[in-house]
Each structure stands twice: as C-alpha cells, then as structure tokens.
C-alpha cells in the first residue's frame, strides 16, 4: 500500500509542513504503509534535509525542459538534488493548464532520466455511455509510456484519477466497482505495452476524493495498490484516519 499525499498549493508555511511531515513519519512507522509527500517546491528541502525515515518525497510536477532560460521552471534535476524520489506527472490540474499528452511524455522522460520515479496520472473528464473514456485513458497511458524503455516502464507508478471525482467529498468519489473495473483495464493496457511479468508489479493507485469515510472500502475492494490524496492529506485528523483505515 502506497499513499501519496499531494499537498497542492494548500500548505504554505514551514511550521504546518513540519507538523504534517512529523505525522507522516509516525503513521509510516506504525502502519508500514509507504507514504510519499508531495509538498510545494519551496518547502521540499526543508523536509528532506536529514530525513532518516521511510517517508519519501515527490515533486508535484516537473519541467518538460532540462533547464536554461525558462523563468519559473523547476527541473527534474533540481528536485532530485533536493531529495525527491518521485515526480507526479500529468496531474489533471497541470493538464488543464496546458499539459498535452506530448508534454506529459516529455516530462516522463525527464523524470526517468534524473532517477525520479514518475507517478503518472490518468483520468477521464467524464464518463459517456459508449465508453469512449476507455480509449481516452488508453491513449493517456500509451502516449506517456511510449518514449520509455521496457525496463523504465516497469518502474513507474500509475494513478487513476477521474477528473470529475477530484476535490469532492467521499460521496463524490468514484464507486468501488468502477475503480476496480478501471484498474483492471489499466492493468490490461500496461500488460500490452510492457510484456512479461513486470507490468503486474506496477503499482496502480486511485485518487479523487479519498477521505476517511471511503478509504477502507476502496482499499479493500477495488484492487488499488494505494491512494493519491489531495485535500484530506493536509488535514492532520483526516490524514491520520485515512492512513489508519487503509491498512
Ligand atoms: P482530492 O485530490 O483528494 O482533493 O480529490 C486528489 C488529487 O487531485 O490528486
């Protein structure tokens, strides 16, 4: 079980960041769940310095470029040198700000080239009756993984995050059966493009309004290998309850 805690732009002060990190360390030690924190970039080094715990860190996004005259960009290399081990790539909030599948594919390559494990987010904006959303998800997966070698593909993490389920309450999350079906579909596509046994080991997470109220059902009934959690991960009480009920 992996829980990725996506702080988005919710956490802006070092004191709060330190408290959430301390909580994550306690929860990781107690539950043996792999916790990955994705803080805003300026707070990363503050937390990774002298980190001896099992809690790992992720970039919320990385630049599609390798550096240079790109004001405001933060590259995979910068994140790696500040202690990140993962990079969220293709989050719907970045896609809605202009990341196309081609940009996502570039970012996947940048992450891998700098030793960051990509957490590739895929998810449909809406569900239609003729199941075109399946083709949409397939395209997101195939285009992001195409530039990677077989070995690199086998080392990614995938997060299924239906856009319509993000930022709601537990009642607005995808249903357990829908998540289960989609995870099977994602696994099928992964096995097609990463032949052999390796694809079965790719963690497939669910994200979109995971809260203490639905974490247990989704964890036990959907086949997800973990969660990508937004708003509930920045509230200490919710995060603690959520992690404890995901065991
Ligand atoms: P949410 O966000 O848990 O607030 O729905 C999840 C995400 O966007 O990663």
GROMACS .gro file of C-alpha atoms and ligand atoms in nm:
model
  256
    1UNK     CA    1   0.000   0.000   0.000
    2UNK     CA    2   0.136   0.339  -0.105
    3UNK     CA    3  -0.022   0.668  -0.005
    4UNK     CA    4   0.088   0.975  -0.197
    5UNK     CA    5  -0.003   1.293  -0.021
    6UNK     CA    6  -0.045   1.573  -0.275
    7UNK     CA    7  -0.032   1.898  -0.081
    8UNK     CA    8  -0.108   2.101  -0.396
    9UNK     CA    9  -0.094   2.471  -0.302
   10UNK     CA   10  -0.276   2.412   0.028
   11UNK     CA   11   0.029   2.424   0.256
   12UNK     CA   12   0.222   2.747   0.254
   13UNK     CA   13   0.401   2.772   0.585
   14UNK     CA   14   0.701   2.577   0.710
   15UNK     CA   15   0.552   2.515   1.055
   16UNK     CA   16   0.248   2.341   0.912
   17UNK     CA   17   0.466   2.146   0.669
   18UNK     CA   18   0.687   2.022   0.953
   19UNK     CA   19   0.386   1.910   1.155
   20UNK     CA   20   0.238   1.716   0.863
   21UNK     CA   21   0.576   1.554   0.800
   22UNK     CA   22   0.609   1.452   1.165
   23UNK     CA   23   0.264   1.297   1.148
   24UNK     CA   24   0.350   1.112   0.827
   25UNK     CA   25   0.661   0.969   0.994
   26UNK     CA   26   0.459   0.842   1.290
   27UNK     CA   27   0.195   0.690   1.064
   28UNK     CA   28   0.451   0.526   0.837
   29UNK     CA   29   0.630   0.371   1.135
   30UNK     CA   30   0.307   0.244   1.285
   31UNK     CA   31   0.130   0.114   0.976
   32UNK     CA   32   0.418   0.013   0.745
   33UNK     CA   33   0.235   0.196   0.466
   34UNK     CA   34   0.472   0.364   0.220
   35UNK     CA   35   0.397   0.736   0.249
   36UNK     CA   36   0.513   0.979  -0.018
   37UNK     CA   37   0.471   1.352   0.046
   38UNK     CA   38   0.444   1.598  -0.243
   39UNK     CA   39   0.494   1.943  -0.087
   40UNK     CA   40   0.511   2.270  -0.280
   41UNK     CA   41   0.862   2.307  -0.426
   42UNK     CA   42   0.994   2.574  -0.186
   43UNK     CA   43   0.915   2.353   0.116
   44UNK     CA   44   1.084   2.039  -0.016
   45UNK     CA   45   1.441   2.088   0.104
   46UNK     CA   46   1.323   2.195   0.448
   47UNK     CA   47   1.169   1.850   0.491
   48UNK     CA   48   1.416   1.627   0.309
   49UNK     CA   49   1.720   1.759   0.499
   50UNK     CA   50   1.821   1.494   0.748
   51UNK     CA   51   1.521   1.277   0.666
   52UNK     CA   52   1.608   0.931   0.800
   53UNK     CA   53   1.254   0.796   0.792
   54UNK     CA   54   1.081   0.577   0.533
   55UNK     CA   55   0.871   0.875   0.423
   56UNK     CA   56   0.970   0.968   0.068
   57UNK     CA   57   0.914   1.286  -0.132
   58UNK     CA   58   0.770   1.372  -0.470
   59UNK     CA   59   0.765   1.672  -0.698
   60UNK     CA   60   0.409   1.784  -0.771
   61UNK     CA   61   0.514   1.848  -1.131
   62UNK     CA   62   0.841   1.891  -1.320
   63UNK     CA   63   0.956   2.097  -1.612
   64UNK     CA   64   0.938   1.942  -1.958
   65UNK     CA   65   1.276   2.101  -2.023
   66UNK     CA   66   1.626   2.033  -1.898
   67UNK     CA   67   1.690   2.384  -1.768
   68UNK     CA   68   1.817   2.709  -1.912
   69UNK     CA   69   1.632   3.031  -1.985
   70UNK     CA   70   1.291   2.921  -1.854
   71UNK     CA   71   1.185   3.157  -1.577
   72UNK     CA   72   0.993   2.981  -1.305
   73UNK     CA   73   1.055   2.626  -1.422
   74UNK     CA   74   1.173   2.362  -1.176
   75UNK     CA   75   1.355   2.075  -1.342
   76UNK     CA   76   1.368   1.707  -1.254
   77UNK     CA   77   1.736   1.753  -1.171
   78UNK     CA   78   1.656   2.028  -0.918
   79UNK     CA   79   1.401   1.809  -0.747
   80UNK     CA   80   1.631   1.506  -0.746
   81UNK     CA   81   1.915   1.709  -0.594
   82UNK     CA   82   1.682   1.831  -0.317
   83UNK     CA   83   1.585   1.481  -0.212
   84UNK     CA   84   1.274   1.395  -0.416
   85UNK     CA   85   1.245   1.033  -0.527
   86UNK     CA   86   0.920   1.061  -0.720
   87UNK     CA   87   0.755   1.307  -0.957
   88UNK     CA   88   0.383   1.343  -1.016
   89UNK     CA   89   0.342   1.377  -1.392
   90UNK     CA   90   0.024   1.456  -1.584
   91UNK     CA   91  -0.191   1.561  -1.291
   92UNK     CA   92  -0.526   1.682  -1.424
   93UNK     CA   93  -0.467   2.025  -1.272
   94UNK     CA   94  -0.150   2.057  -1.483
   95UNK     CA   95  -0.323   1.910  -1.787
   96UNK     CA   96  -0.596   2.173  -1.752
   97UNK     CA   97  -0.320   2.437  -1.751
   98UNK     CA   98  -0.186   2.315  -2.084
   99UNK     CA   99  -0.001   1.985  -2.041
  100UNK     CA  100  -0.090   1.782  -2.350
  101UNK     CA  101  -0.010   1.412  -2.384
  102UNK     CA  102   0.305   1.515  -2.572
  103UNK     CA  103   0.418   1.738  -2.284
  104UNK     CA  104   0.340   1.462  -2.035
  105UNK     CA  105   0.555   1.222  -2.241
  106UNK     CA  106   0.845   1.471  -2.228
  107UNK     CA  107   0.809   1.504  -1.852
  108UNK     CA  108   0.808   1.125  -1.812
  109UNK     CA  109   1.142   1.111  -1.989
  110UNK     CA  110   1.286   1.396  -1.782
  111UNK     CA  111   1.181   1.227  -1.459
  112UNK     CA  112   1.326   0.891  -1.551
  113UNK     CA  113   1.649   1.044  -1.683
  114UNK     CA  114   1.709   1.200  -1.341
  115UNK     CA  115   1.620   0.893  -1.142
  116UNK     CA  116   1.278   1.015  -1.027
  117UNK     CA  117   1.000   0.754  -1.029
  118UNK     CA  118   0.711   0.906  -1.225
  119UNK     CA  119   0.365   0.888  -1.072
  120UNK     CA  120   0.170   0.910  -1.395
  121UNK     CA  121  -0.183   1.045  -1.352
  122UNK     CA  122  -0.451   0.942  -1.597
  123UNK     CA  123  -0.823   1.004  -1.579
  124UNK     CA  124  -1.124   1.089  -1.788
  125UNK     CA  125  -1.306   1.419  -1.758
  126UNK     CA  126  -1.643   1.249  -1.790
  127UNK     CA  127  -1.797   0.910  -1.846
  128UNK     CA  128  -2.000   0.855  -2.161
  129UNK     CA  129  -2.231   0.565  -2.236
  130UNK     CA  130  -2.036   0.441  -2.533
  131UNK     CA  131  -1.728   0.407  -2.310
  132UNK     CA  132  -1.510   0.643  -2.510
  133UNK     CA  133  -1.340   0.724  -2.181
  134UNK     CA  134  -1.163   0.389  -2.206
  135UNK     CA  135  -0.998   0.492  -2.533
  136UNK     CA  136  -0.907   0.823  -2.370
  137UNK     CA  137  -0.734   0.650  -2.076
  138UNK     CA  138  -0.558   0.406  -2.309
  139UNK     CA  139  -0.424   0.699  -2.510
  140UNK     CA  140  -0.301   0.878  -2.198
  141UNK     CA  141  -0.116   0.565  -2.085
  142UNK     CA  142   0.029   0.467  -2.421
  143UNK     CA  143   0.148   0.815  -2.514
  144UNK     CA  144   0.314   0.873  -2.175
  145UNK     CA  145   0.492   0.539  -2.166
  146UNK     CA  146   0.586   0.512  -2.535
  147UNK     CA  147   0.918   0.701  -2.506
  148UNK     CA  148   1.034   0.485  -2.213
  149UNK     CA  149   1.222   0.157  -2.240
  150UNK     CA  150   1.055  -0.164  -2.121
  151UNK     CA  151   1.263  -0.151  -1.806
  152UNK     CA  152   1.171   0.212  -1.736
  153UNK     CA  153   0.801   0.142  -1.796
  154UNK     CA  154   0.809  -0.136  -1.539
  155UNK     CA  155   0.939   0.108  -1.277
  156UNK     CA  156   0.662   0.372  -1.291
  157UNK     CA  157   0.361   0.424  -1.067
  158UNK     CA  158   0.021   0.490  -1.227
  159UNK     CA  159  -0.258   0.683  -1.056
  160UNK     CA  160  -0.613   0.660  -1.187
  161UNK     CA  161  -0.773   0.995  -1.107
  162UNK     CA  162  -1.108   1.058  -1.274
  163UNK     CA  163  -1.121   1.436  -1.309
  164UNK     CA  164  -1.489   1.450  -1.216
  165UNK     CA  165  -1.411   1.291  -0.878
  166UNK     CA  166  -1.133   1.525  -0.769
  167UNK     CA  167  -1.187   1.776  -0.489
  168UNK     CA  168  -1.529   1.649  -0.376
  169UNK     CA  169  -1.631   1.473  -0.057
  170UNK     CA  170  -1.623   1.094  -0.019
  171UNK     CA  171  -1.972   1.074  -0.174
  172UNK     CA  172  -1.834   1.229  -0.493
  173UNK     CA  173  -1.551   0.977  -0.535
  174UNK     CA  174  -1.570   0.704  -0.797
  175UNK     CA  175  -1.752   0.390  -0.676
  176UNK     CA  176  -1.552   0.086  -0.568
  177UNK     CA  177  -1.676  -0.124  -0.861
  178UNK     CA  178  -1.597   0.147  -1.116
  179UNK     CA  179  -1.249   0.184  -0.970
  180UNK     CA  180  -1.198  -0.192  -0.976
  181UNK     CA  181  -1.301  -0.212  -1.343
  182UNK     CA  182  -1.076   0.075  -1.439
  183UNK     CA  183  -0.779  -0.069  -1.254
  184UNK     CA  184  -0.826  -0.397  -1.443
  185UNK     CA  185  -0.845  -0.204  -1.769
  186UNK     CA  186  -0.528  -0.007  -1.684
  187UNK     CA  187  -0.351  -0.332  -1.596
  188UNK     CA  188  -0.459  -0.480  -1.929
  189UNK     CA  189  -0.318  -0.183  -2.122
  190UNK     CA  190   0.003  -0.193  -1.916
  191UNK     CA  191   0.047  -0.563  -1.991
  192UNK     CA  192   0.007  -0.494  -2.364
  193UNK     CA  193   0.274  -0.227  -2.371
  194UNK     CA  194   0.503  -0.383  -2.112
  195UNK     CA  195   0.502  -0.750  -2.198
  196UNK     CA  196   0.609  -1.009  -1.945
  197UNK     CA  197   0.552  -1.028  -1.574
  198UNK     CA  198   0.700  -0.686  -1.495
  199UNK     CA  199   0.381  -0.490  -1.570
  200UNK     CA  200   0.190  -0.678  -1.299
  201UNK     CA  201   0.419  -0.519  -1.042
  202UNK     CA  202   0.344  -0.159  -1.149
  203UNK     CA  203   0.150  -0.002  -0.861
  204UNK     CA  204  -0.185   0.137  -0.975
  205UNK     CA  205  -0.326   0.391  -0.731
  206UNK     CA  206  -0.664   0.559  -0.707
  207UNK     CA  207  -0.710   0.933  -0.648
  208UNK     CA  208  -1.014   1.157  -0.630
  209UNK     CA  209  -1.184   1.245  -0.302
  210UNK     CA  210  -1.032   0.972  -0.093
  211UNK     CA  211  -1.132   1.053   0.263
  212UNK     CA  212  -1.151   0.861   0.591
  213UNK     CA  213  -1.511   0.773   0.505
  214UNK     CA  214  -1.430   0.575   0.190
  215UNK     CA  215  -1.064   0.475   0.228
  216UNK     CA  216  -1.133   0.135   0.383
  217UNK     CA  217  -1.386   0.028   0.119
  218UNK     CA  218  -1.169   0.139  -0.170
  219UNK     CA  219  -0.854  -0.011  -0.017
  220UNK     CA  220  -1.015  -0.348   0.039
  221UNK     CA  221  -1.250  -0.374  -0.257
  222UNK     CA  222  -1.100  -0.206  -0.561
  223UNK     CA  223  -0.764  -0.373  -0.615
  224UNK     CA  224  -0.589  -0.034  -0.596
  225UNK     CA  225  -0.234  -0.054  -0.465
  226UNK     CA  226  -0.274   0.274  -0.284
  227UNK     CA  227  -0.405   0.628  -0.300
  228UNK     CA  228  -0.316   0.970  -0.429
  229UNK     CA  229  -0.477   1.201  -0.177
  230UNK     CA  230  -0.528   1.575  -0.204
  231UNK     CA  231  -0.739   1.776   0.040
  232UNK     CA  232  -0.771   1.502   0.302
  233UNK     CA  233  -0.393   1.474   0.324
  234UNK     CA  234  -0.338   1.827   0.453
  235UNK     CA  235  -0.573   1.797   0.748
  236UNK     CA  236  -0.392   1.605   1.026
  237UNK     CA  237  -0.704   1.439   1.162
  238UNK     CA  238  -0.833   1.329   0.822
  239UNK     CA  239  -0.493   1.211   0.706
  240UNK     CA  240  -0.436   1.009   1.018
  241UNK     CA  241  -0.780   0.844   0.999
  242UNK     CA  242  -0.740   0.782   0.628
  243UNK     CA  243  -0.400   0.613   0.663
  244UNK     CA  244  -0.514   0.400   0.955
  245UNK     CA  245  -0.818   0.276   0.769
  246UNK     CA  246  -0.615   0.187   0.459
  247UNK     CA  247  -0.416  -0.092   0.625
  248LIG     P1  248  -0.852   1.527  -0.379
  248LIG     O1  249  -0.733   1.543  -0.484
  248LIG     O2  250  -0.813   1.413  -0.286
  248LIG     O3  251  -0.861   1.657  -0.312
  248LIG     O4  252  -0.974   1.492  -0.459
  248LIG     C1  253  -0.671   1.432  -0.541
  248LIG     C2  254  -0.574   1.479  -0.646
  248LIG     O5  255  -0.606   1.573  -0.721
  248LIG     O6  256  -0.461   1.428  -0.655
   0.00000   0.00000   0.00000
